[in-house]
PDB file of C-alpha atoms in Angstrom:
ATOM      1  CA  LEU A   1       0.000   0.000   0.000  1.00 41.00           C
ATOM      2  CA  VAL A   2       2.778   2.430   0.910  1.00 42.00           C
ATOM      3  CA  LEU A   3       4.585   1.661  -2.355  1.00 41.00           C
ATOM      4  CA  THR A   4       1.388   2.291  -4.330  1.00 46.00           C
ATOM      5  CA  VAL A   5       0.804   5.638  -2.611  1.00 44.00           C
ATOM      6  CA  LEU A   6       4.437   6.670  -3.154  1.00 41.00           C
ATOM      7  CA  SER A   7       4.242   5.696  -6.831  1.00 44.00           C
ATOM      8  CA  CYS A   8       1.085   7.770  -7.282  1.00 41.00           C
ATOM      9  CA  MET A   9       2.716  10.729  -5.535  1.00 43.00           C
ATOM     10  CA  LEU A  10       5.756  10.487  -7.813  1.00 41.00           C
ATOM     11  CA  VAL A  11       3.622  10.418 -10.943  1.00 42.00           C
ATOM     12  CA  LEU A  12       1.341  13.188  -9.750  1.00 41.00           C
ATOM     13  CA  SER A  13       4.259  15.415  -8.726  1.00 41.00           C
ATOM     14  CA  GLY A  14       5.324  15.567 -12.374  1.00 42.00           C
ATOM     15  CA  CYS A  15       1.943  16.836 -13.538  1.00 43.00           C
ATOM     16  CA  LYS A  16       0.655  20.384 -13.818  1.00 42.00           C
ATOM     17  CA  LYS A  17      -2.890  21.589 -13.377  1.00 44.00           C
ATOM     18  CA  GLU A  18      -4.894  22.376 -16.509  1.00 48.00           C
ATOM     19  CA  LYS A  19      -5.227  26.037 -17.413  1.00 55.00           C
ATOM     20  CA  GLY A  20      -8.610  27.378 -18.407  1.00 60.00           C
ATOM     21  CA  GLY A  21     -10.884  24.821 -16.789  1.00 70.00           C
ATOM     22  CA  ILE A  22     -11.580  21.112 -16.868  1.00 74.00           C
ATOM     23  CA  PRO A  23     -10.612  19.316 -20.097  1.00 77.00           C
ATOM     24  CA  ASP A  24     -13.402  17.424 -21.891  1.00 79.00           C
ATOM     25  CA  HIS A  25     -11.649  14.097 -21.494  1.00 80.00           C
ATOM     26  CA  LEU A  26     -11.705  14.451 -17.716  1.00 77.00           C
ATOM     27  CA  LYS A  27     -15.481  14.968 -17.736  1.00 81.00           C
ATOM     28  CA  VAL A  28     -16.140  11.418 -19.006  1.00 82.00           C
ATOM     29  CA  ILE A  29     -14.688   9.751 -15.912  1.00 83.00           C
ATOM     30  CA  PRO A  30     -17.520   8.162 -13.898  1.00 81.00           C
ATOM     31  CA  ALA A  31     -18.298   9.748 -10.513  1.00 83.00           C
ATOM     32  CA  ASN A  32     -18.073   6.357  -8.768  1.00 83.00           C
ATOM     33  CA  SER A  33     -14.461   5.764  -9.840  1.00 83.00           C
ATOM     34  CA  ALA A  34     -12.375   4.317  -7.048  1.00 84.00           C
ATOM     35  CA  MET A  35      -9.223   6.085  -8.228  1.00 84.00           C
ATOM     36  CA  VAL A  36      -8.298   8.725 -10.791  1.00 85.00           C
ATOM     37  CA  MET A  37      -4.714   9.493 -11.734  1.00 84.00           C
ATOM     38  CA  THR A  38      -3.297  11.950 -14.253  1.00 83.00           C
ATOM     39  CA  ILE A  39      -0.105  11.277 -16.134  1.00 80.00           C
ATOM     40  CA  ASN A  40       1.690  14.107 -17.914  1.00 80.00           C
ATOM     41  CA  ALA A  41       3.597  11.826 -20.261  1.00 74.00           C
ATOM     42  CA  LYS A  42       5.554  14.575 -22.013  1.00 73.00           C
ATOM     43  CA  GLU A  43       6.837  16.054 -18.776  1.00 80.00           C
ATOM     44  CA  LEU A  44       7.706  12.642 -17.317  1.00 75.00           C
ATOM     45  CA  VAL A  45       9.719  11.757 -20.427  1.00 71.00           C
ATOM     46  CA  GLU A  46      11.583  15.064 -20.241  1.00 75.00           C
ATOM     47  CA  LYS A  47      12.242  14.856 -16.486  1.00 78.00           C
ATOM     48  CA  GLY A  48      13.358  11.232 -16.767  1.00 72.00           C
ATOM     49  CA  GLY A  49      15.767  11.989 -19.599  1.00 70.00           C
ATOM     50  CA  LEU A  50      13.937   9.528 -21.843  1.00 64.00           C
ATOM     51  CA  ASN A  51      13.577  11.958 -24.752  1.00 66.00           C
ATOM     52  CA  SER A  52      16.911  10.618 -26.048  1.00 70.00           C
ATOM     53  CA  TYR A  53      15.681   6.995 -26.065  1.00 69.00           C
ATOM     54  CA  GLU A  54      17.348   6.437 -29.458  1.00 72.00           C
ATOM     55  CA  ASP A  55      20.729   6.541 -27.706  1.00 73.00           C
ATOM     56  CA  PHE A  56      19.953   3.518 -25.499  1.00 74.00           C
ATOM     57  CA  GLU A  57      21.625   0.311 -26.702  1.00 81.00           C
ATOM     58  CA  ILE A  58      18.553  -1.789 -25.890  1.00 79.00           C
ATOM     59  CA  TYR A  59      16.431   0.463 -28.117  1.00 73.00           C
ATOM     60  CA  LYS A  60      18.981   0.282 -30.952  1.00 79.00           C
ATOM     61  CA  LYS A  61      19.032  -3.537 -30.838  1.00 84.00           C
ATOM     62  CA  ALA A  62      15.240  -3.867 -30.616  1.00 80.00           C
ATOM     63  CA  HIS A  63      14.801  -1.358 -33.441  1.00 77.00           C
ATOM     64  CA  GLN A  64      17.231  -3.241 -35.705  1.00 84.00           C
ATOM     65  CA  ASP A  65      15.351  -6.494 -35.110  1.00 82.00           C
ATOM     66  CA  LEU A  66      11.994  -4.850 -35.697  1.00 80.00           C
ATOM     67  CA  VAL A  67      13.169  -3.213 -38.941  1.00 81.00           C
ATOM     68  CA  ARG A  68      14.343  -6.608 -40.190  1.00 84.00           C
ATOM     69  CA  TYR A  69      11.162  -8.521 -39.336  1.00 80.00           C
ATOM     70  CA  GLU A  70       8.417  -5.843 -39.309  1.00 79.00           C
ATOM     71  CA  PRO A  71       9.463  -2.859 -41.461  1.00 78.00           C
ATOM     72  CA  GLU A  72       5.955  -1.377 -41.794  1.00 77.00           C
ATOM     73  CA  THR A  73       5.296  -1.685 -38.061  1.00 75.00           C
ATOM     74  CA  THR A  74       8.643  -0.016 -37.433  1.00 76.00           C
ATOM     75  CA  LYS A  75       7.624   2.957 -39.599  1.00 78.00           C
ATOM     76  CA  LEU A  76       4.422   3.382 -37.566  1.00 74.00           C
ATOM     77  CA  MET A  77       6.313   3.086 -34.282  1.00 74.00           C
ATOM     78  CA  ASP A  78       8.933   5.628 -35.397  1.00 76.00           C
ATOM     79  CA  GLU A  79       6.219   8.051 -36.508  1.00 76.00           C
ATOM     80  CA  PHE A  80       4.482   7.653 -33.135  1.00 75.00           C
ATOM     81  CA  LEU A  81       7.658   8.069 -31.066  1.00 72.00           C
ATOM     82  CA  LYS A  82       8.865  11.077 -33.061  1.00 74.00           C
ATOM     83  CA  ASP A  83       5.725  13.053 -32.262  1.00 74.00           C
ATOM     84  CA  THR A  84       2.614  11.530 -30.699  1.00 76.00           C
ATOM     85  CA  ARG A  85       0.604  14.394 -32.214  1.00 74.00           C
ATOM     86  CA  ASN A  86       1.015  12.610 -35.577  1.00 80.00           C
ATOM     87  CA  THR A  87      -1.721  10.319 -34.285  1.00 86.00           C
ATOM     88  CA  GLY A  88      -4.346  13.054 -33.967  1.00 90.00           C
ATOM     89  CA  PHE A  89      -4.572  12.310 -30.242  1.00 89.00           C
ATOM     90  CA  ASP A  90      -3.226  14.562 -27.475  1.00 87.00           C
ATOM     91  CA  LEU A  91      -1.259  12.109 -25.352  1.00 83.00           C
ATOM     92  CA  ASP A  92       0.591  14.726 -23.308  1.00 81.00           C
ATOM     93  CA  GLN A  93      -1.857  14.363 -20.424  1.00 81.00           C
ATOM     94  CA  ILE A  94      -3.579  11.040 -19.854  1.00 86.00           C
ATOM     95  CA  TYR A  95      -6.086  10.243 -17.124  1.00 87.00           C
ATOM     96  CA  MET A  96      -6.380   6.714 -15.795  1.00 86.00           C
ATOM     97  CA  TYR A  97      -9.350   5.671 -13.711  1.00 84.00           C
ATOM     98  CA  ILE A  98     -10.516   2.556 -11.956  1.00 85.00           C
ATOM     99  CA  GLN A  99     -14.248   2.021 -11.710  1.00 82.00           C
ATOM    100  CA  PRO A 100     -15.712  -0.741  -9.533  1.00 81.00           C
ATOM    101  CA  LEU A 101     -18.040  -3.135 -11.369  1.00 78.00           C
ATOM    102  CA  GLY A 102     -19.793  -5.312  -8.852  1.00 76.00           C
ATOM    103  CA  GLU A 103     -18.156  -6.980  -5.889  1.00 75.00           C
ATOM    104  CA  TYR A 104     -15.097  -8.546  -7.562  1.00 73.00           C
ATOM    105  CA  ASN A 105     -14.594  -6.717 -10.847  1.00 78.00           C
ATOM    106  CA  GLN A 106     -13.228  -3.370 -11.856  1.00 81.00           C
ATOM    107  CA  LEU A 107     -12.680  -1.457 -15.064  1.00 81.00           C
ATOM    108  CA  THR A 108      -9.350   0.271 -15.641  1.00 85.00           C
ATOM    109  CA  ALA A 109      -9.601   2.777 -18.475  1.00 88.00           C
ATOM    110  CA  PHE A 110      -7.718   5.731 -19.899  1.00 89.00           C
ATOM    111  CA  THR A 111      -8.965   9.010 -21.303  1.00 90.00           C
ATOM    112  CA  PHE A 112      -7.069  11.698 -23.196  1.00 90.00           C
ATOM    113  CA  GLY A 113      -7.599  14.594 -25.562  1.00 90.00           C
ATOM    114  CA  VAL A 114      -8.076  14.663 -29.331  1.00 92.00           C
ATOM    115  CA  ASP A 115      -6.278  17.242 -31.468  1.00 90.00           C
ATOM    116  CA  ASN A 116      -7.700  16.162 -34.816  1.00 91.00           C
ATOM    117  CA  SER A 117     -10.449  13.551 -35.060  1.00 90.00           C
ATOM    118  CA  ASN A 118      -9.938  12.874 -38.777  1.00 89.00           C
ATOM    119  CA  LYS A 119      -6.191  12.472 -38.330  1.00 90.00           C
ATOM    120  CA  ALA A 120      -6.816  10.068 -35.429  1.00 90.00           C
ATOM    121  CA  GLY A 121      -9.054   7.918 -37.632  1.00 87.00           C
ATOM    122  CA  LYS A 122      -6.533   7.885 -40.459  1.00 87.00           C
ATOM    123  CA  TRP A 123      -3.687   6.969 -38.110  1.00 86.00           C
ATOM    124  CA  LEU A 124      -5.717   4.114 -36.621  1.00 85.00           C
ATOM    125  CA  GLU A 125      -6.604   2.933 -40.140  1.00 82.00           C
ATOM    126  CA  LYS A 126      -2.860   2.704 -40.866  1.00 81.00           C
ATOM    127  CA  VAL A 127      -2.425   0.727 -37.655  1.00 78.00           C
ATOM    128  CA  SER A 128      -5.410  -1.403 -38.679  1.00 77.00           C
ATOM    129  CA  LYS A 129      -3.835  -2.303 -42.010  1.00 75.00           C
ATOM    130  CA  GLN A 130      -0.740  -3.480 -40.137  1.00 72.00           C
ATOM    131  CA  LEU A 131      -2.753  -5.529 -37.654  1.00 65.00           C
ATOM    132  CA  ASN A 132      -5.194  -7.025 -40.152  1.00 63.00           C
ATOM    133  CA  SER A 133      -3.090  -9.936 -41.272  1.00 54.00           C
ATOM    134  CA  ASN A 134      -6.139 -12.195 -41.108  1.00 50.00           C
ATOM    135  CA  GLU A 135      -9.496 -11.808 -42.814  1.00 55.00           C
ATOM    136  CA  ASP A 136     -11.624 -10.760 -39.827  1.00 57.00           C
ATOM    137  CA  ASP A 137     -12.883  -7.247 -39.139  1.00 56.00           C
ATOM    138  CA  SER A 138     -11.657  -6.916 -35.560  1.00 60.00           C
ATOM    139  CA  ASN A 139      -9.285  -4.045 -36.380  1.00 66.00           C
ATOM    140  CA  THR A 140     -11.659  -1.672 -38.129  1.00 73.00           C
ATOM    141  CA  VAL A 141     -12.395   2.030 -37.642  1.00 82.00           C
ATOM    142  CA  ILE A 142     -16.166   2.425 -37.320  1.00 85.00           C
ATOM    143  CA  LYS A 143     -17.710   5.887 -37.727  1.00 87.00           C
ATOM    144  CA  GLU A 144     -20.995   6.647 -36.023  1.00 89.00           C
ATOM    145  CA  LYS A 145     -22.911   9.903 -35.660  1.00 90.00           C
ATOM    146  CA  GLY A 146     -20.767  12.137 -33.456  1.00 90.00           C
ATOM    147  CA  TYR A 147     -18.024   9.604 -32.622  1.00 92.00           C
ATOM    148  CA  SER A 148     -15.785   6.865 -33.994  1.00 91.00           C
ATOM    149  CA  TYR A 149     -14.340   3.711 -32.502  1.00 88.00           C
ATOM    150  CA  PHE A 150     -11.682   1.127 -33.191  1.00 84.00           C
ATOM    151  CA  ARG A 151     -11.337  -2.401 -31.785  1.00 80.00           C
ATOM    152  CA  PHE A 152      -7.904  -3.938 -31.295  1.00 74.00           C
ATOM    153  CA  ASP A 153      -8.289  -7.697 -31.836  1.00 68.00           C
ATOM    154  CA  TYR A 154     -11.470  -7.906 -29.740  1.00 68.00           C
ATOM    155  CA  SER A 155      -9.499  -7.005 -26.594  1.00 77.00           C
ATOM    156  CA  THR A 156      -9.360  -3.211 -26.456  1.00 82.00           C
ATOM    157  CA  LEU A 157     -11.615  -0.438 -27.668  1.00 85.00           C
ATOM    158  CA  ILE A 158     -10.727   3.173 -28.388  1.00 88.00           C
ATOM    159  CA  ILE A 159     -13.638   5.594 -28.748  1.00 91.00           C
ATOM    160  CA  TRP A 160     -13.217   9.245 -29.739  1.00 92.00           C
ATOM    161  CA  ASP A 161     -15.008  12.370 -30.864  1.00 93.00           C
ATOM    162  CA  ASP A 162     -13.654  15.820 -31.722  1.00 92.00           C
ATOM    163  CA  THR A 163     -12.273  16.596 -28.244  1.00 92.00           C
ATOM    164  CA  LYS A 164     -11.801  13.418 -26.208  1.00 93.00           C
ATOM    165  CA  ALA A 165     -10.940   9.731 -26.417  1.00 92.00           C
ATOM    166  CA  MET A 166     -11.244   6.699 -24.147  1.00 91.00           C
ATOM    167  CA  LEU A 167      -9.231   3.486 -24.219  1.00 88.00           C
ATOM    168  CA  LEU A 168     -11.159   0.590 -22.654  1.00 87.00           C
ATOM    169  CA  PRO A 169     -10.604  -3.140 -22.269  1.00 83.00           C
ATOM    170  CA  ILE A 170     -13.202  -5.413 -23.837  1.00 76.00           C
ATOM    171  CA  ARG A 171     -14.064  -8.400 -21.669  1.00 69.00           C
ATOM    172  CA  GLU A 172     -16.921 -10.188 -20.023  1.00 55.00           C
ATOM    173  CA  TYR A 173     -17.888  -9.076 -16.521  1.00 50.00           C
ATOM    174  CA  ASP A 174     -19.893 -11.023 -13.966  1.00 44.00           C
TER     175      ASP A 174
END
């Protein structure tokens, strides 16, 4: 318990408060959430000196292997790591929440901002083409009125509109 509290304090100490009010992606977190945590990913990377990840030997070796075996996946990963804004999502500040579901289950989900909804859909379609090695439709961007969603291999769902996105696990609950 003490380790968990200290970890949360460390993460939260690297985060700044939002200017100009509550962001839309924070408003979707259910009121009965057991825990809400914000992660300022950009600031944590900078403070941890991880913005020069390309200099790490382990990264160089993993990247070489990935280029050899998965060149298209490597291009997507490099595009993502160079600037997460290429995705259309604002991943600088991510909120994680845990919501109780009954006596023994809980939902852990993430919510974050959207910079460009169309760009997000196009980026996920590129990811989808990489993931769709089989003939099923599990990795498909679906557009509905006012929002879009994408399923990763029937295990994870990302839903977004013009200002906010949620990343949720897909599974059966009791």
